[in-house]
PDB file of C-alpha atoms and ligand atoms in Angstrom:
ATOM      1  CA  MET A   1     -15.672 -87.655 133.599  1.00 43.00           C
ATOM      2  CA  SER A   2     -19.152 -86.783 134.453  1.00 43.00           C
ATOM      3  CA  SER A   3     -21.927 -87.641 131.958  1.00 44.00           C
ATOM      4  CA  ARG A   4     -24.765 -85.025 131.061  1.00 44.00           C
ATOM      5  CA  SER A   5     -27.567 -86.737 132.845  1.00 44.00           C
ATOM      6  CA  GLU A   6     -27.880 -83.802 135.362  1.00 48.00           C
ATOM      7  CA  HIS A   7     -29.145 -81.894 132.304  1.00 51.00           C
ATOM      8  CA  PRO A   8     -31.358 -84.580 130.282  1.00 48.00           C
ATOM      9  CA  GLY A   9     -32.800 -81.754 128.099  1.00 57.00           C
ATOM     10  CA  ALA A  10     -29.381 -80.560 126.889  1.00 58.00           C
ATOM     11  CA  LEU A  11     -27.349 -81.902 123.736  1.00 83.00           C
ATOM     12  CA  GLY A  12     -24.507 -84.221 124.482  1.00 93.00           C
ATOM     13  CA  GLU A  13     -20.762 -84.299 123.955  1.00 95.00           C
ATOM     14  CA  ALA A  14     -21.206 -85.116 120.151  1.00 96.00           C
ATOM     15  CA  ASP A  15     -22.801 -81.504 119.935  1.00 97.00           C
ATOM     16  CA  GLY A  16     -19.919 -79.851 121.906  1.00 96.00           C
ATOM     17  CA  ALA A  17     -21.035 -80.083 125.597  1.00 95.00           C
ATOM     18  CA  VAL A  18     -18.036 -80.817 127.572  1.00 96.00           C
ATOM     19  CA  PRO A  19     -17.992 -82.469 130.860  1.00 96.00           C
ATOM     20  CA  HIS A  20     -17.062 -80.737 134.144  1.00 96.00           C
ATOM     21  CA  GLY A  21     -13.369 -80.157 134.346  1.00 97.00           C
ATOM     22  CA  THR A  22     -12.477 -80.705 130.778  1.00 98.00           C
ATOM     23  CA  THR A  23      -9.137 -79.587 129.697  1.00 98.00           C
ATOM     24  CA  ALA A  24      -7.209 -78.569 126.304  1.00 98.00           C
ATOM     25  CA  PHE A  25      -5.607 -81.706 126.849  1.00 98.00           C
ATOM     26  CA  ASP A  26      -8.775 -83.944 126.513  1.00 98.00           C
ATOM     27  CA  ASP A  27      -8.578 -84.302 122.571  1.00 93.00           C
ATOM     28  CA  GLU A  28     -11.379 -87.327 122.649  1.00 96.00           C
ATOM     29  CA  ILE A  29     -13.943 -84.676 123.514  1.00 97.00           C
ATOM     30  CA  PRO A  30     -15.565 -83.158 120.375  1.00 98.00           C
ATOM     31  CA  GLY A  31     -15.687 -79.789 122.013  1.00 98.00           C
ATOM     32  CA  VAL A  32     -11.780 -79.720 121.905  1.00 98.00           C
ATOM     33  CA  ALA A  33     -10.920 -81.804 119.295  1.00 98.00           C
ATOM     34  CA  ASN A  34     -12.841 -79.716 116.849  1.00 98.00           C
ATOM     35  CA  LEU A  35     -11.178 -76.394 117.840  1.00 98.00           C
ATOM     36  CA  ASP A  36      -9.123 -74.822 115.355  1.00 98.00           C
ATOM     37  CA  PRO A  37      -5.475 -76.382 115.644  1.00 98.00           C
ATOM     38  CA  ALA A  38      -3.821 -73.261 116.073  1.00 98.00           C
ATOM     39  CA  LEU A  39      -6.122 -72.075 118.851  1.00 98.00           C
ATOM     40  CA  LEU A  40      -5.748 -75.456 120.509  1.00 98.00           C
ATOM     41  CA  GLY A  41      -2.076 -75.509 120.364  1.00 98.00           C
ATOM     42  CA  ALA A  42      -1.758 -72.045 121.987  1.00 98.00           C
ATOM     43  CA  LEU A  43      -4.392 -73.115 124.429  1.00 98.00           C
ATOM     44  CA  ARG A  44      -2.568 -76.239 125.429  1.00 98.00           C
ATOM     45  CA  ARG A  45       1.037 -74.138 125.521  1.00 98.00           C
ATOM     46  CA  ALA A  46      -0.789 -71.587 127.893  1.00 98.00           C
ATOM     47  CA  ALA A  47      -2.153 -74.310 129.956  1.00 98.00           C
ATOM     48  CA  ALA A  48       0.881 -76.405 130.443  1.00 98.00           C
ATOM     49  CA  ASP A  49       2.770 -73.029 131.507  1.00 98.00           C
ATOM     50  CA  ALA A  50      -0.545 -71.968 133.664  1.00 98.00           C
ATOM     51  CA  ALA A  51      -0.315 -75.446 135.527  1.00 98.00           C
ATOM     52  CA  ALA A  52       3.286 -74.865 136.369  1.00 98.00           C
ATOM     53  CA  ALA A  53       2.253 -71.830 137.918  1.00 97.00           C
ATOM     54  CA  GLY A  54      -0.487 -73.652 140.066  1.00 98.00           C
ATOM     55  CA  VAL A  55      -3.222 -72.635 137.977  1.00 98.00           C
ATOM     56  CA  GLU A  56      -5.334 -75.007 136.206  1.00 98.00           C
ATOM     57  CA  LEU A  57      -7.150 -73.942 132.775  1.00 98.00           C
ATOM     58  CA  VAL A  58     -10.651 -75.500 132.338  1.00 98.00           C
ATOM     59  CA  VAL A  59     -12.447 -75.769 129.230  1.00 98.00           C
ATOM     60  CA  ASP A  60     -16.091 -74.923 129.942  1.00 98.00           C
ATOM     61  CA  SER A  61     -16.900 -74.634 126.288  1.00 97.00           C
ATOM     62  CA  GLY A  62     -15.313 -74.785 122.867  1.00 98.00           C
ATOM     63  CA  TRP A  63     -16.562 -75.886 119.776  1.00 98.00           C
ATOM     64  CA  ARG A  64     -20.033 -76.495 119.333  1.00 97.00           C
ATOM     65  CA  SER A  65     -22.563 -77.394 116.656  1.00 97.00           C
ATOM     66  CA  PRO A  66     -24.928 -75.256 115.240  1.00 96.00           C
ATOM     67  CA  GLU A  67     -27.575 -77.205 117.026  1.00 95.00           C
ATOM     68  CA  TYR A  68     -26.238 -76.719 120.098  1.00 96.00           C
ATOM     69  CA  GLN A  69     -25.635 -73.000 119.739  1.00 96.00           C
ATOM     70  CA  ASP A  70     -28.916 -72.818 118.352  1.00 95.00           C
ATOM     71  CA  TYR A  71     -30.269 -74.404 121.734  1.00 94.00           C
ATOM     72  CA  LEU A  72     -27.958 -72.072 123.671  1.00 94.00           C
ATOM     73  CA  LEU A  73     -29.458 -68.798 121.982  1.00 95.00           C
ATOM     74  CA  HIS A  74     -33.149 -70.093 122.735  1.00 95.00           C
ATOM     75  CA  GLN A  75     -32.185 -70.539 126.287  1.00 95.00           C
ATOM     76  CA  ALA A  76     -30.490 -67.105 126.557  1.00 96.00           C
ATOM     77  CA  VAL A  77     -33.886 -65.514 125.022  1.00 96.00           C
ATOM     78  CA  SER A  78     -35.775 -67.141 127.660  1.00 96.00           C
ATOM     79  CA  LYS A  79     -33.250 -66.066 130.266  1.00 96.00           C
ATOM     80  CA  TYR A  80     -32.803 -62.350 129.068  1.00 95.00           C
ATOM     81  CA  GLY A  81     -36.590 -61.944 127.878  1.00 96.00           C
ATOM     82  CA  SER A  82     -35.538 -60.780 124.367  1.00 95.00           C
ATOM     83  CA  VAL A  83     -33.632 -61.559 121.403  1.00 91.00           C
ATOM     84  CA  GLY A  84     -31.670 -58.266 121.745  1.00 92.00           C
ATOM     85  CA  GLU A  85     -30.890 -58.558 125.208  1.00 94.00           C
ATOM     86  CA  ALA A  86     -29.613 -62.314 124.537  1.00 94.00           C
ATOM     87  CA  ALA A  87     -27.470 -61.098 121.638  1.00 91.00           C
ATOM     88  CA  ARG A  88     -25.426 -59.319 123.947  1.00 91.00           C
ATOM     89  CA  TRP A  89     -24.394 -62.860 125.432  1.00 91.00           C
ATOM     90  CA  VAL A  90     -24.853 -65.301 122.966  1.00 93.00           C
ATOM     91  CA  ALA A  91     -24.431 -65.293 118.940  1.00 93.00           C
ATOM     92  CA  THR A  92     -26.511 -67.213 116.419  1.00 93.00           C
ATOM     93  CA  PRO A  93     -25.303 -70.549 114.922  1.00 93.00           C
ATOM     94  CA  ARG A  94     -23.962 -68.396 112.030  1.00 93.00           C
ATOM     95  CA  THR A  95     -21.938 -65.998 113.412  1.00 93.00           C
ATOM     96  CA  SER A  96     -20.741 -67.740 116.313  1.00 95.00           C
ATOM     97  CA  ALA A  97     -16.686 -68.318 116.667  1.00 97.00           C
ATOM     98  CA  HIS A  98     -17.750 -71.379 119.149  1.00 97.00           C
ATOM     99  CA  VAL A  99     -19.372 -72.854 115.886  1.00 98.00           C
ATOM    100  CA  SER A 100     -16.299 -72.335 113.710  1.00 97.00           C
ATOM    101  CA  GLY A 101     -14.004 -73.750 116.204  1.00 98.00           C
ATOM    102  CA  ASP A 102     -12.470 -70.276 117.203  1.00 98.00           C
ATOM    103  CA  ALA A 103     -13.467 -69.504 120.563  1.00 98.00           C
ATOM    104  CA  VAL A 104     -13.142 -71.074 123.894  1.00 98.00           C
ATOM    105  CA  ASP A 105     -14.801 -70.208 127.279  1.00 98.00           C
ATOM    106  CA  ILE A 106     -12.220 -70.802 130.207  1.00 98.00           C
ATOM    107  CA  GLY A 107     -12.834 -71.068 133.908  1.00 98.00           C
ATOM    108  CA  PRO A 108     -12.431 -70.761 136.868  1.00 98.00           C
ATOM    109  CA  SER A 109     -11.858 -67.236 137.759  1.00 97.00           C
ATOM    110  CA  SER A 110      -8.349 -68.125 138.757  1.00 98.00           C
ATOM    111  CA  ALA A 111      -7.716 -69.217 135.232  1.00 98.00           C
ATOM    112  CA  THR A 112      -9.157 -66.186 133.603  1.00 98.00           C
ATOM    113  CA  ALA A 113      -7.168 -63.984 135.867  1.00 98.00           C
ATOM    114  CA  TRP A 114      -4.184 -65.761 134.624  1.00 98.00           C
ATOM    115  CA  LEU A 115      -5.005 -65.424 131.000  1.00 98.00           C
ATOM    116  CA  SER A 116      -5.924 -61.861 131.274  1.00 98.00           C
ATOM    117  CA  GLU A 117      -2.443 -61.107 132.196  1.00 98.00           C
ATOM    118  CA  HIS A 118      -0.673 -63.772 130.498  1.00 98.00           C
ATOM    119  CA  GLY A 119      -2.658 -64.662 127.454  1.00 98.00           C
ATOM    120  CA  ALA A 120      -1.321 -62.396 124.682  1.00 98.00           C
ATOM    121  CA  GLY A 121       2.049 -63.747 124.978  1.00 98.00           C
ATOM    122  CA  TYR A 122       0.286 -67.040 123.372  1.00 98.00           C
ATOM    123  CA  GLY A 123      -1.971 -64.854 120.958  1.00 98.00           C
ATOM    124  CA  LEU A 124      -4.734 -65.591 123.299  1.00 98.00           C
ATOM    125  CA  CYS A 125      -7.533 -62.588 123.575  1.00 98.00           C
ATOM    126  CA  GLN A 126     -10.285 -61.634 125.663  1.00 98.00           C
ATOM    127  CA  ILE A 127     -12.805 -60.352 122.775  1.00 97.00           C
ATOM    128  CA  TYR A 128     -15.570 -58.960 125.061  1.00 96.00           C
ATOM    129  CA  GLY A 129     -15.695 -56.853 127.851  1.00 96.00           C
ATOM    130  CA  ASN A 130     -18.552 -58.618 129.374  1.00 94.00           C
ATOM    131  CA  GLU A 131     -17.223 -61.893 128.678  1.00 96.00           C
ATOM    132  CA  PRO A 132     -13.969 -62.460 130.715  1.00 97.00           C
ATOM    133  CA  TRP A 133     -14.008 -66.047 129.999  1.00 98.00           C
ATOM    134  CA  HIS A 134     -14.431 -66.085 126.197  1.00 98.00           C
ATOM    135  CA  TYR A 135     -10.882 -66.342 124.495  1.00 98.00           C
ATOM    136  CA  GLU A 136     -10.143 -66.363 120.744  1.00 98.00           C
ATOM    137  CA  LEU A 137      -6.658 -66.528 118.803  1.00 98.00           C
ATOM    138  CA  ARG A 138      -5.154 -63.496 118.019  1.00 98.00           C
ATOM    139  CA  PRO A 139      -1.727 -64.307 116.838  1.00 97.00           C
ATOM    140  CA  GLU A 140      -0.603 -60.720 116.366  1.00 97.00           C
ATOM    141  CA  ALA A 141      -1.307 -60.059 120.176  1.00 98.00           C
ATOM    142  CA  ILE A 142       2.125 -61.813 120.882  1.00 97.00           C
ATOM    143  CA  ASP A 143       4.100 -59.012 119.407  1.00 97.00           C
ATOM    144  CA  HIS A 144       1.540 -56.317 119.913  1.00 96.00           C
ATOM    145  CA  GLY A 145      -0.798 -57.216 122.741  1.00 97.00           C
ATOM    146  CA  CYS A 146      -4.546 -57.839 122.436  1.00 98.00           C
ATOM    147  CA  PRO A 147      -6.772 -55.665 120.413  1.00 97.00           C
ATOM    148  CA  ARG A 148      -9.283 -53.529 122.114  1.00 97.00           C
ATOM    149  CA  MET A 149     -12.213 -55.209 123.735  1.00 97.00           C
ATOM    150  CA  TYR A 150     -15.764 -54.924 122.362  1.00 96.00           C
ATOM    151  CA  ALA A 151     -18.061 -53.795 125.098  1.00 95.00           C
ATOM    152  CA  ASP A 152     -20.105 -56.690 124.064  1.00 92.00           C
ATOM    153  CA  PRO A 153     -20.966 -58.986 121.108  1.00 91.00           C
ATOM    154  CA  THR A 154     -23.367 -56.506 119.703  1.00 90.00           C
ATOM    155  CA  HIS A 155     -20.525 -54.275 118.787  1.00 93.00           C
ATOM    156  CA  ASP A 156     -18.498 -56.849 116.895  1.00 93.00           C
ATOM    157  CA  PRO A 157     -18.845 -56.466 113.223  1.00 91.00           C
ATOM    158  CA  ARG A 158     -18.571 -60.221 112.637  1.00 89.00           C
ATOM    159  CA  MET A 159     -21.998 -60.465 114.760  1.00 86.00           C
ATOM    160  CA  GLN A 160     -23.838 -57.938 112.187  1.00 75.00           C
ATOM    161  CA  ARG A 161     -23.801 -60.720 109.244  1.00 55.00           C
TER     162      ARG A 161
HETATM  163 ZN1   ZN B   1     -17.454 -68.191 124.317  1.00 83.35          ZN
END
């Protein structure tokens, strides 16, 4: 596993930063280990089936500490130029499903393509139209399919708290 030495200003693995190539089976990594157990179980079942189909699911981000989420939010504000625009991409530490362990960001695009086709069968759903990498557990999706996506997080009632 690579270190984060290429990003010396970034917070470390204990805050939820994950090394490149992390998978759902790397449970010594806090960003994976601190995920909601039901989400992690669904993700592992999906990852195993995807692997059998020749597709690797990589966890680009999972659980994050409030400090790491705050760092990402500040980065987004400087990248997008305003708090309002940043809110379309990064939640606050209080509202983020990553901080509660209820969201994973998956890559690469072959993996998100596989998940968009098969994820509902595991209860794994894309939540935001603008974030094809962001998945959360929606157990009812197994029987009923995934709920309609929000265009972006600013349309999500959970983000209005
Ligand atoms: Zn996400």
